[in-house]
XYZ file of C-alpha atoms in Angstrom:
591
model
C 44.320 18.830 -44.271
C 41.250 20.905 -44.362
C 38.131 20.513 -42.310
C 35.472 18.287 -44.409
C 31.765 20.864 -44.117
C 29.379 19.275 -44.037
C 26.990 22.086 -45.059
C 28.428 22.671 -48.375
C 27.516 20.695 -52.117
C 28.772 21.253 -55.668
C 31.327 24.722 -55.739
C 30.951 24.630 -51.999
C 27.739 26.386 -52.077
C 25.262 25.707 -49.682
C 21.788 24.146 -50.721
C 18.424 26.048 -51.314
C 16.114 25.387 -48.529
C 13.366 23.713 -49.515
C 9.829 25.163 -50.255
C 7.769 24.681 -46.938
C 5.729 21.294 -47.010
C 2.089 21.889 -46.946
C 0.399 20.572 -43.192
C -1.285 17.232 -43.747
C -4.857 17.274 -42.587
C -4.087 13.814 -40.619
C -1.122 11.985 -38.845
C -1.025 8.757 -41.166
C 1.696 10.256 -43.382
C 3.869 10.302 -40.544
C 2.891 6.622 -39.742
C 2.859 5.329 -42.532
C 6.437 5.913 -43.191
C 8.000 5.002 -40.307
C 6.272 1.522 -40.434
C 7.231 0.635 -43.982
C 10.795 1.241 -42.983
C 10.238 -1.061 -40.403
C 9.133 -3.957 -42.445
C 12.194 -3.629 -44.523
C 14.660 -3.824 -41.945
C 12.591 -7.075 -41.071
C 12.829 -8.681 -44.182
C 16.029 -8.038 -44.434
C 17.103 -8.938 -41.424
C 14.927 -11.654 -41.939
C 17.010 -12.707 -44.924
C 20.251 -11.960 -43.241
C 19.220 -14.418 -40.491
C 18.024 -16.522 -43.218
C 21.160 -17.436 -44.975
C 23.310 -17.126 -41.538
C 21.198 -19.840 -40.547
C 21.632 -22.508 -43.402
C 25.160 -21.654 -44.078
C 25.759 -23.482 -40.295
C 23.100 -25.605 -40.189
C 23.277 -26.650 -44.192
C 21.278 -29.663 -44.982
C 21.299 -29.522 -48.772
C 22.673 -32.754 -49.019
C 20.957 -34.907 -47.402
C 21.905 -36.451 -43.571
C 24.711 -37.683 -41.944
C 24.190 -40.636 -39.513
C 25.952 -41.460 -36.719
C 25.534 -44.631 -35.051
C 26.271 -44.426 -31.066
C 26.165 -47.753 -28.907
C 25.553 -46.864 -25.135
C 25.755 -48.966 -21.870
C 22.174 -49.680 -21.188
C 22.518 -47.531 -18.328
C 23.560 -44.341 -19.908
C 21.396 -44.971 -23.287
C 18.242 -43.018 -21.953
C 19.740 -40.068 -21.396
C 22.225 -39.908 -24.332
C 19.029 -40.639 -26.144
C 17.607 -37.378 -24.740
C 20.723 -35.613 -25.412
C 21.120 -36.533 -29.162
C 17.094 -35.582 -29.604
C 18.083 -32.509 -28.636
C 21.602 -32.409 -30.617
C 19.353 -33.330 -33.788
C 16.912 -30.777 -33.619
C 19.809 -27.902 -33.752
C 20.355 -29.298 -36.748
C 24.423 -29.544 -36.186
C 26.001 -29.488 -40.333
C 28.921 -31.589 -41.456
C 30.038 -31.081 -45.424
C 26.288 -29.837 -45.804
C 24.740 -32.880 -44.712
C 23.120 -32.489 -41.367
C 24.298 -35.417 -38.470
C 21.613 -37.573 -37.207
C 22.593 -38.953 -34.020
C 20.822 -42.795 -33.200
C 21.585 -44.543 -29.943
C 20.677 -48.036 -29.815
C 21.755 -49.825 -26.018
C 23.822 -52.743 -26.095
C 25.528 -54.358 -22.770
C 29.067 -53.114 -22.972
C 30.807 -56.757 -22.551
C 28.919 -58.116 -26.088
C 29.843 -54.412 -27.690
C 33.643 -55.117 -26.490
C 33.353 -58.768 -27.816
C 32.193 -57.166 -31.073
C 34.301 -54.456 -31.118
C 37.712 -56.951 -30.688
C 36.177 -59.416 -33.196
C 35.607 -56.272 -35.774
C 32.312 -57.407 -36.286
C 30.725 -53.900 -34.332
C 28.161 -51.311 -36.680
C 29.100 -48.550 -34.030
C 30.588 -45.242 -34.885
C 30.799 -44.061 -31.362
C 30.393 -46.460 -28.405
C 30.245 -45.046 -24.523
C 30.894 -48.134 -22.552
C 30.576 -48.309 -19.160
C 33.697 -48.682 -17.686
C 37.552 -48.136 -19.057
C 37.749 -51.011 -16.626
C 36.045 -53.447 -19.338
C 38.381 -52.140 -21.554
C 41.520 -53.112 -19.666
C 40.386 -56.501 -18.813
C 39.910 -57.294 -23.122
C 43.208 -55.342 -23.755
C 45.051 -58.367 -21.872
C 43.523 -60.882 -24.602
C 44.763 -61.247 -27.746
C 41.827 -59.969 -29.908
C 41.409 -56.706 -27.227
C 44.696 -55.499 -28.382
C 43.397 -54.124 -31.288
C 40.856 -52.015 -29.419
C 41.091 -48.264 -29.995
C 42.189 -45.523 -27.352
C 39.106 -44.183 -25.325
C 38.810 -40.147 -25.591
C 37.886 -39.194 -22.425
C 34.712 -40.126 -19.315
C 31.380 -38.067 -19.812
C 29.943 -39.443 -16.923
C 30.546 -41.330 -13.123
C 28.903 -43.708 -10.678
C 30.309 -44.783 -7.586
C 30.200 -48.521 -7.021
C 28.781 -48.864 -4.120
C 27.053 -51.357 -1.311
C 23.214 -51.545 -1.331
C 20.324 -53.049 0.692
C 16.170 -52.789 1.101
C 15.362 -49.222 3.075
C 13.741 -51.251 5.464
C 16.500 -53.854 6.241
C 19.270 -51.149 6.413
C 18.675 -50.431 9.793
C 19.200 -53.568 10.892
C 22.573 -53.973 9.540
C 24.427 -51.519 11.819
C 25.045 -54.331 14.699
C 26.526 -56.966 11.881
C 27.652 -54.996 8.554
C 29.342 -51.641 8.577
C 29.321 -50.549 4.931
C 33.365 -51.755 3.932
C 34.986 -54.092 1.459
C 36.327 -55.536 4.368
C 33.340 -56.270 6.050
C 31.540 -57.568 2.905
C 34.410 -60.018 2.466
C 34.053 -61.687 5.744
C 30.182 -61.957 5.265
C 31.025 -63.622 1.940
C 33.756 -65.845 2.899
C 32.640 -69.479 2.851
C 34.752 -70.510 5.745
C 34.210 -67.873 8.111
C 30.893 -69.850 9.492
C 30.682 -67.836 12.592
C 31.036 -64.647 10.741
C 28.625 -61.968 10.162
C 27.330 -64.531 7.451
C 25.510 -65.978 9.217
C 23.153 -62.531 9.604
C 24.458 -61.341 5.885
C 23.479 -62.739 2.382
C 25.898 -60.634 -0.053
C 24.897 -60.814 -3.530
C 26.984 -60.043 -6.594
C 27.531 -59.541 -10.386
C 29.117 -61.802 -13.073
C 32.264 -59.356 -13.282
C 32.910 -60.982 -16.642
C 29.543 -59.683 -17.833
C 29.376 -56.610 -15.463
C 31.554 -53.735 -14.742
C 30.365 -53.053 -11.444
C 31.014 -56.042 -10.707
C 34.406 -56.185 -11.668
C 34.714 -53.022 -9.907
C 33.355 -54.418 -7.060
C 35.918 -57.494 -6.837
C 38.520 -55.041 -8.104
C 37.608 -52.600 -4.779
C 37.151 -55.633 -2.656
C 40.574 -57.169 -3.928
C 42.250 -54.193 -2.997
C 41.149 -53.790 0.405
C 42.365 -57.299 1.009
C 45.816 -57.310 0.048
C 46.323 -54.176 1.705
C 44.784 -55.791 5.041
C 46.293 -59.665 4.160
C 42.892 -60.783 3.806
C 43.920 -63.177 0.797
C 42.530 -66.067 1.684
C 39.060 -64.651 2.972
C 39.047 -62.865 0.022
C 38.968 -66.656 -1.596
C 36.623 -67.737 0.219
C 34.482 -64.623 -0.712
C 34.740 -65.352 -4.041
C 33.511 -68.977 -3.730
C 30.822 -67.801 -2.260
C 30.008 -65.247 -4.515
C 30.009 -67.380 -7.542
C 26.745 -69.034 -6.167
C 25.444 -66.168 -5.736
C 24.918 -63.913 -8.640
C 22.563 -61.716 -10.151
C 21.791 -61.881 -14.074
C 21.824 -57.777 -13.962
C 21.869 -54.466 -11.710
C 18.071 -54.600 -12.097
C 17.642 -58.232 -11.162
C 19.861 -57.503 -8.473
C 18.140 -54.545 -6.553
C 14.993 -56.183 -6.912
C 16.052 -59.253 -5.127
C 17.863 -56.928 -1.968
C 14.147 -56.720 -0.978
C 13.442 -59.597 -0.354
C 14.568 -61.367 2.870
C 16.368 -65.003 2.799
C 15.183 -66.432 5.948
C 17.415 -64.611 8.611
C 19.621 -63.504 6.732
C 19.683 -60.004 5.173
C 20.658 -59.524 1.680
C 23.177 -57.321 0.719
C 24.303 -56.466 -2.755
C 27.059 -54.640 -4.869
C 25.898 -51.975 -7.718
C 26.354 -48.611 -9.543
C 25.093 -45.639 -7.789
C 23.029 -45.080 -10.973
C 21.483 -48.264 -10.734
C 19.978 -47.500 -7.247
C 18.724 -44.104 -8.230
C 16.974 -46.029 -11.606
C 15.470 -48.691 -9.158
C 14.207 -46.013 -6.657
C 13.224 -43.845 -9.996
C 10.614 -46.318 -10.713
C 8.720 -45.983 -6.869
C 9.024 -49.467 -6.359
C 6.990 -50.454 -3.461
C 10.299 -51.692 -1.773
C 13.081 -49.292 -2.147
C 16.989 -49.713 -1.888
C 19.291 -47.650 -0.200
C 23.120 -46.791 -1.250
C 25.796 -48.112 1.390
C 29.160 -46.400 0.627
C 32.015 -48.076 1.589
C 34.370 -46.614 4.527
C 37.681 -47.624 2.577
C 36.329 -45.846 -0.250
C 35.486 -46.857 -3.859
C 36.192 -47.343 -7.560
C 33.669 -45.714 -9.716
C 32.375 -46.563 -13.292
C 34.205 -43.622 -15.520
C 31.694 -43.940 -18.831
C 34.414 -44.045 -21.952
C 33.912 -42.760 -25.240
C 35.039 -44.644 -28.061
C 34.985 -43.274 -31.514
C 35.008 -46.550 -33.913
C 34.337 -44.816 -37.260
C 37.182 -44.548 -40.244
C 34.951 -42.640 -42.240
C 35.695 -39.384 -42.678
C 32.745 -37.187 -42.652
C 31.106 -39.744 -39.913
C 34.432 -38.718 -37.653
C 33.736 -35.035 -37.929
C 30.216 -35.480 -36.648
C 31.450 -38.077 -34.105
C 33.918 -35.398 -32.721
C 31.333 -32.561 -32.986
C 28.964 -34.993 -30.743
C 31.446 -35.512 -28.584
C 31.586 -31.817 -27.953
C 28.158 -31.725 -27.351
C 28.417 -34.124 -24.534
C 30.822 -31.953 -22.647
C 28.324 -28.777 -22.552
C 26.335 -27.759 -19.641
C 23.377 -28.426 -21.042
C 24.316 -32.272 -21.839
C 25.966 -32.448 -18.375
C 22.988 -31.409 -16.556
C 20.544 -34.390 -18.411
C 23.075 -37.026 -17.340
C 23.538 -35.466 -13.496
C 19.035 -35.829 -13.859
C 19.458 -39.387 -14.870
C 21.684 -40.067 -11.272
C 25.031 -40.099 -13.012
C 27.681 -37.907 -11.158
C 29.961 -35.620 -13.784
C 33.449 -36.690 -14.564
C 34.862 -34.497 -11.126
C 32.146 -36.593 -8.965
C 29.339 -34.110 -8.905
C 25.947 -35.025 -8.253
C 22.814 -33.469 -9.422
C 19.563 -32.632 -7.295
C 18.409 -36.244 -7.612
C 20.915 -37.872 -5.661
C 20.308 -35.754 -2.007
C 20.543 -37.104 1.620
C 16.584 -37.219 1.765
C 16.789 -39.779 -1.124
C 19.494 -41.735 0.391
C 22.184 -40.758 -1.549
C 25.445 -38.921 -0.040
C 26.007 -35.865 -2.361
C 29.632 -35.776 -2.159
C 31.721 -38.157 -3.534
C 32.839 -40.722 -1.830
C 36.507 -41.223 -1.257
C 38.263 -43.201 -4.398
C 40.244 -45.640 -4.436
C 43.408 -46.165 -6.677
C 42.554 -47.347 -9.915
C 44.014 -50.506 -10.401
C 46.467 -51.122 -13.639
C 45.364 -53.004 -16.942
C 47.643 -56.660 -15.539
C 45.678 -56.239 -11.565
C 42.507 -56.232 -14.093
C 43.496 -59.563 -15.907
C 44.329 -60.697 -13.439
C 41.237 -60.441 -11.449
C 39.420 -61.309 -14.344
C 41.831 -64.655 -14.393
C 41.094 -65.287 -11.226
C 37.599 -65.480 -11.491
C 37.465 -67.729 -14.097
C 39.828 -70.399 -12.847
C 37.996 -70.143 -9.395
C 34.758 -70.832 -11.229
C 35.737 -73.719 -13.173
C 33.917 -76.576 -11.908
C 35.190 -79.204 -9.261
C 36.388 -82.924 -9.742
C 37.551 -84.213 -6.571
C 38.614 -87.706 -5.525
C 39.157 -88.364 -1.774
C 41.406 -90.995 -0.435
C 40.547 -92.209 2.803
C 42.944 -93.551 5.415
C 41.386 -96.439 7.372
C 44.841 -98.094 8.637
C 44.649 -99.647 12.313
C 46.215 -95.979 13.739
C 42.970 -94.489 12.789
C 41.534 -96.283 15.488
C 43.535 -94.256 17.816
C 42.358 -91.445 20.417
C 43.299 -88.052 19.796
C 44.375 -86.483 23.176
C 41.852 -83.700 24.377
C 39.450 -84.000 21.485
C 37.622 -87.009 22.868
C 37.544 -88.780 19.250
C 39.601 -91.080 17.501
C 41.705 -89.966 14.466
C 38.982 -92.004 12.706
C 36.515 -89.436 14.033
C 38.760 -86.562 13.583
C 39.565 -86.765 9.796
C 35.725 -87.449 9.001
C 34.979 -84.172 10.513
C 37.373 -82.517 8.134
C 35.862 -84.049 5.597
C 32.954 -82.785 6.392
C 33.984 -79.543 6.995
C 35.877 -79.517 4.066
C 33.522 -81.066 1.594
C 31.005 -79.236 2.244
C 32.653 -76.208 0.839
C 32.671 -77.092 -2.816
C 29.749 -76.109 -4.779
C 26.497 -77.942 -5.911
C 27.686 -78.797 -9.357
C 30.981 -80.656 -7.959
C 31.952 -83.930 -9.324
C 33.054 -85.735 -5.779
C 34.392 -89.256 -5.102
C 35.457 -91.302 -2.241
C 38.057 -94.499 -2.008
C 39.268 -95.960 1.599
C 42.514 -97.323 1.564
C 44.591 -99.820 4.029
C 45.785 -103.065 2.943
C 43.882 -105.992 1.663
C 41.306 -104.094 1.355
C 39.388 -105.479 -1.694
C 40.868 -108.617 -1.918
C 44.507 -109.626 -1.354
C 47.003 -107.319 -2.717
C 44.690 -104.309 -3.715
C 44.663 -101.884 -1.104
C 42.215 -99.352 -1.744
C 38.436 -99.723 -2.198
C 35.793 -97.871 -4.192
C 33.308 -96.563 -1.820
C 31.790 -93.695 -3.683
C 32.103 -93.670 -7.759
C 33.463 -89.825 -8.625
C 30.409 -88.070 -10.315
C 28.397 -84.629 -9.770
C 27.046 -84.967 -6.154
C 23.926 -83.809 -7.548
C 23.199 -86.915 -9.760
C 21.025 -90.372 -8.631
C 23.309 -93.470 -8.088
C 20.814 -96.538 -7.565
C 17.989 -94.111 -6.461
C 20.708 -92.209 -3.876
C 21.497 -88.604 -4.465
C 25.921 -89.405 -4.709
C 25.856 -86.216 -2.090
C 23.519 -88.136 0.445
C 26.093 -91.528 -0.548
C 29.267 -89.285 0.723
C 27.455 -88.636 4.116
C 26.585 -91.967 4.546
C 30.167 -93.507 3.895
C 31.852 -90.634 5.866
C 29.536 -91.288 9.369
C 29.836 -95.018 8.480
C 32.786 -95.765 7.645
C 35.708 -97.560 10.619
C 39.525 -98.241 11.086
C 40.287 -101.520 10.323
C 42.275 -102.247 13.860
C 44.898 -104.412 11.597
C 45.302 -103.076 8.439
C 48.467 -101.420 7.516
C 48.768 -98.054 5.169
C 49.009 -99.227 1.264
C 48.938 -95.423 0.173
C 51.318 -95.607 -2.123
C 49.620 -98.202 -4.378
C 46.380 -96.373 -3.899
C 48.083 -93.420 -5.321
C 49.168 -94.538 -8.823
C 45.748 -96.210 -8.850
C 43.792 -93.307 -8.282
C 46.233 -90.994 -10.214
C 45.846 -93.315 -12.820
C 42.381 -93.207 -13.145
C 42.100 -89.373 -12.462
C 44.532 -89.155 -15.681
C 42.427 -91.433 -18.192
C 39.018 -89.564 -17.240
C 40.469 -86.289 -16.903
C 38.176 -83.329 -17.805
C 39.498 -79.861 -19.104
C 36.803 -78.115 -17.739
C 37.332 -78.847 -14.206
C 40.193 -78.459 -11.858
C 40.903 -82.087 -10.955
C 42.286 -83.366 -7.924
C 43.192 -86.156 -5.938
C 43.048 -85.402 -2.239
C 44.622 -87.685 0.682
C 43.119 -87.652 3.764
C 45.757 -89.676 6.588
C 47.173 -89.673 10.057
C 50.176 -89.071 8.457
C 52.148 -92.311 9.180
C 53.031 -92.809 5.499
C 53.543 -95.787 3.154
C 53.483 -99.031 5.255
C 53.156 -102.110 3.083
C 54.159 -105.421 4.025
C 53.766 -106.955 0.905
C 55.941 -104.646 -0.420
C 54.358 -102.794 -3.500
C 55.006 -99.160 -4.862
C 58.054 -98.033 -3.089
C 58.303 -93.906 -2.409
C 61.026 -93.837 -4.959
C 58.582 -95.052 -7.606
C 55.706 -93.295 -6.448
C 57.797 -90.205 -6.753
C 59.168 -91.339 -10.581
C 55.737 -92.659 -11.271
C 53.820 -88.632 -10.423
C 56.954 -86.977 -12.370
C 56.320 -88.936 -15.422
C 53.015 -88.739 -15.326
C 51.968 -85.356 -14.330
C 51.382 -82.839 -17.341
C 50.833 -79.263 -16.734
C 48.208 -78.892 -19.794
C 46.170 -81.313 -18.153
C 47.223 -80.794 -14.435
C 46.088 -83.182 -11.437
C 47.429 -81.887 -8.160
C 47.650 -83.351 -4.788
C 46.325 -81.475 -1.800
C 47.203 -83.949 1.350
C 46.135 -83.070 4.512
C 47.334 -85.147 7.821
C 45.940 -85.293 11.342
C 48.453 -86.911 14.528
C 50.843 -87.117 16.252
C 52.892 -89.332 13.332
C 52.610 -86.394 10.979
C 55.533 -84.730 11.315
C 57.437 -87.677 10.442
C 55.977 -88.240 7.156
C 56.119 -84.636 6.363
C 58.629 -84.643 3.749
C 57.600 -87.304 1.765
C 54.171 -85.781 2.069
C 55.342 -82.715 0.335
C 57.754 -84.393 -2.193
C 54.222 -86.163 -3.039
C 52.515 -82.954 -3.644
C 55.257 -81.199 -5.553
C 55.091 -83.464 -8.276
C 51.952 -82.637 -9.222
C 51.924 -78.535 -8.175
C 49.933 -79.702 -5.249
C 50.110 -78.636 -1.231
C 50.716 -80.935 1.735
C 49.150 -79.647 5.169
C 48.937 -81.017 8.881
C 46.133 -80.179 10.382
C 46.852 -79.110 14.583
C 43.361 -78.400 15.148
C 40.116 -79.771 13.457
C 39.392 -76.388 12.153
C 42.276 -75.479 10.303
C 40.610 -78.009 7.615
C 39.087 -74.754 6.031
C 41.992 -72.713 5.523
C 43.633 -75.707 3.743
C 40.586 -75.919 1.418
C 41.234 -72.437 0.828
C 44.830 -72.648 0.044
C 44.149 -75.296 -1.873
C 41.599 -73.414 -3.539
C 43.634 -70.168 -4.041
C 46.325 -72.886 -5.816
C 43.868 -72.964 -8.705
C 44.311 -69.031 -9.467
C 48.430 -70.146 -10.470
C 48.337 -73.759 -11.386
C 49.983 -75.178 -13.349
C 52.637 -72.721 -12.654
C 52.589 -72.664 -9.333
C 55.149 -71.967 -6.591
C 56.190 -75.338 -5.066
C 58.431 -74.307 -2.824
């Protein structure tokens, strides 16, 4: 092939040169040129740019909303991201998306969302937690798959900058340690120095987390039962939200320091707002569970799922990243932004995590909370046979004297809004043949019998009340009495019980009466697990141990617990046990 010239035309002839141009008297020719080429390369470009531009951000018909539902938490700066997500103009099916975020808490959106009553297209909750916990109910099983965490927070301890300081003698930041400052029978425990505060975990995933992280730490250290009494405790003491919460770590309960349980976030928003009082970030030593920030995309719609997956890819760039790590959020690897440094009391590296607990350890939890917070109905039986009367060697009281103290101790346990009641029981003791009598009508403690608060009646009967030095022990007919009664006036909303308090010598009638054989027949017949009555019975002396297995044959019937009680104090880890027996009941182990 032949070399193309490029100095040749037509025939391969060269060109005539052109007659020489005549000089221009100025230089604007040469200007003027130049320039005018100029402006048409801008336009154009211009042009060029013009159409580029609308074919990928094409508008021409009309908008395309897309309705997100945030955590309140989160919702500012999502809000901040979509503003800016709008303003590029992003183009679905030439409509452009229009990105609102309205801020709902996530437990109503997940009530919603199960009940398929929710407007959302795209919900960011704030914790897959929340989502396992509905998933265990019937309506959360139609819940959709979550598509991944834009965000973290560590759930961490918190308390006022100012009392911090003076927690390092009583509280080392642990799950452990906030557990034994919680527990309601551990009176001589830090406690007494410690006011730990909490969130309705059915309304609040950090605290769920919280109890989840807590929960943990005590099975793996057989804390169970302190982790009971924690959560007695902790039911009396709750916060409506993070922000109520924080607020009230500032402000001292007498001696006692309070401590509370919250999102990272949520002490960076406090501190955000230069409160004149700030809080400081505690971070557990056993490490932590962390709110994880799901998305959710709820839409059908077709178009409205495009945009919801192109905003979903917006949340993942740097740029989005960067205005959550601003807002105090951590990034889905545990990164922190600038805001949450040492000099603000935060710790910029993650703290240790803990295992994430499975969707039943969730229900569960969640199960356990509610059954623990169900309210109280309690009758007491009172032994006031002649035995009772009786010293107890090396206590310098009579049994009498003994098993009013556990009362005490044991009463005073329950909670303000418990419906308490007190019989004594001998023989003869309300007229002949009827061996129990009615000292105390069962009603909230907090309610005015004949001008009396019923909880100052109870302290008065218990310090009042004496063996009768000849009566014998009628229990078993003050059983099906007080069963009886327990049954007709039963109340679903309550976990009822009947509990004996005795020396343990047993059924002693001599006017015969309800044999143990019948008793026994009588509790089997009449118990019913849908509307369950147990027995706790607790027994102080030295005749305990020979009543012992009626005692539990008793209990059994009615998924209860028998106990003897060696030393006085022991009382409160029966009231615990027999606390914990409300998590399983009526399906308890009897064994």
């Amino acid at each position: 092939m032949g070399r193309h010239r490029t100095d040749e035309l037509d025939g391969g002839f060269q060109a005539p040169e052109p007659p020489p141009r005549r000089r221009s008297r100025s230089g604007r020719g040469r200007v003027l040129v130049p320039l005018a080429g100029a402006v048409a390369l801008a336009v154009l470009f211009g042009v060029a740019a013009f159409v580029i531009f609308n074919r990928d951000h094409d508008c021409s018909a009309g908008k395309l909303p897309l309705r997100v539902v945030a955590s309140p938490d989160i919702e500012p700066a999502l809000e901040k991201i979509a503003g800016n997500y709008n303003k590029a103009m992003h183009s679905i099916d030439s409509k452009c998306v229009e990105v609102t975020v309205a801020r709902e808490s996530s437990a109503r959106t997940a009530n919603a969302v199960a009940a398929g009553k929710s407007q959302a297209d795209f919900w960011v909750a704030d914790s897959s937690l929340l989502m396992e916990s509905l998933r265990g109910t019937p309506a959360g099983k139609a819940l959709p798959q979550v598509e991944g965490s834009i965000a973290t927070s560590p759930v961490v301890l918190a308390a006022g900058r100012s009392f911090a300081p003076k927690l390092s003698g009583t509280l080392q930041p642990s799950w452990a340690a906030m557990i034994s400052a919680a527990n309601v029978a551990n009176v001589e425990g830090p406690g007494r120095k410690v006011r730990v505060l909490a969130l309705d975990p059915q309304k609040n995933s950090a605290g769920l987390a919280g109890l989840l992280a807590a929960a943990g730490v005590a099975k793996e250290a057989k804390l169970d039962k302190a982790l009971v009494g924690a959560l007695k405790e902790l039911s009396g003491q709750l916060a409506a939200d993070p922000a109520a919460l924080l607020a009230s770590l500032t402000v001292k309960s007498g001696s006692r320091v309070p401590v509370g349980v919250a999102s990272e976030q949520a002490v960076y928003a406090h501190n955000a707002k230069k409160p004149e009082a700030p809080v400081v970030a505690l971070y557990p030593k056993e490490g932590t569970l962390s709110l994880d920030y799901p998305v959710t995309i709820l839409t059908k719609d077709p178009e409205v799922l495009k945009a919801a997956e192109d905003f979903k890819q917006d949340l993942a760039t740097e740029k989005s990243k960067k205005t959550l790590r601003n807002a105090g959020f951590r990034d889905t690897e545990g990164k922190a932004g600038d805001v949450l440094s040492k000099d603000a009391g935060f710790a910029s590296e993650s703290p240790a995590a803990l295992e994430p607990p499975d969707g039943a350890t969730v229900s569960r939890m969640v199960q356990i909370w509610s059954r623990l917070n169900l309210g109280t109905r309690l009758l007491t039986l009172l032994d006031v046979s002649g035995t009772m009367a009786l010293p107890v060697p090396g206590t310098g009281m009579t049994r009498m004297q003994a098993i009013n103290k556990i009362a005490t101790e044991g009463l005073g346990l329950f909670p303000a809004d418990s419906e308490l009641g007190l019989w004594s029981f001998s023989t003869h003791m309300d007229g002949q043949g009827k061996d129990w009598k009615e000292l105390v009508s069962i009603g909230p403690v907090s309610e005015s019998v004949d001008g009396t608060l019923r909880k100052d009646l109870l302290g008065r009967a218990f310090a009042s009340i004496k063996a009768n030095p000849t009566g014998d022990t009628g229990l078993n007919d003050t059983i099906k009495a007080a069963y009886t009664q327990l049954t007709k006036s039963y109340q679903g909303d309550k976990i009822n019980t009947l509990l004996i308090l005795t020396d343990g010598a047993g059924n002693d009638d001599p006017d015969g009466g309800v044999t143990n054989s019948q008793i026994l027949r009588f509790l089997e017949k009449t118990y019913n697990p849908k509307r369950p009555i147990s027995i706790l019975l607790i027994a102080f002396g030295p005749e305990a141990e020979q009543g012992k297995q009626q005692m539990n044959a008793l209990a059994k019937a009615t998924g209860g617990e028998a106990y003897i009680a060696k030393d006085i104090l022991q009382v409160r880890d029966f009231f615990l046990q027999g606390m914990e027996r409300r998590i399983c009941a009526p399906q308890c182990d009897n064994s």
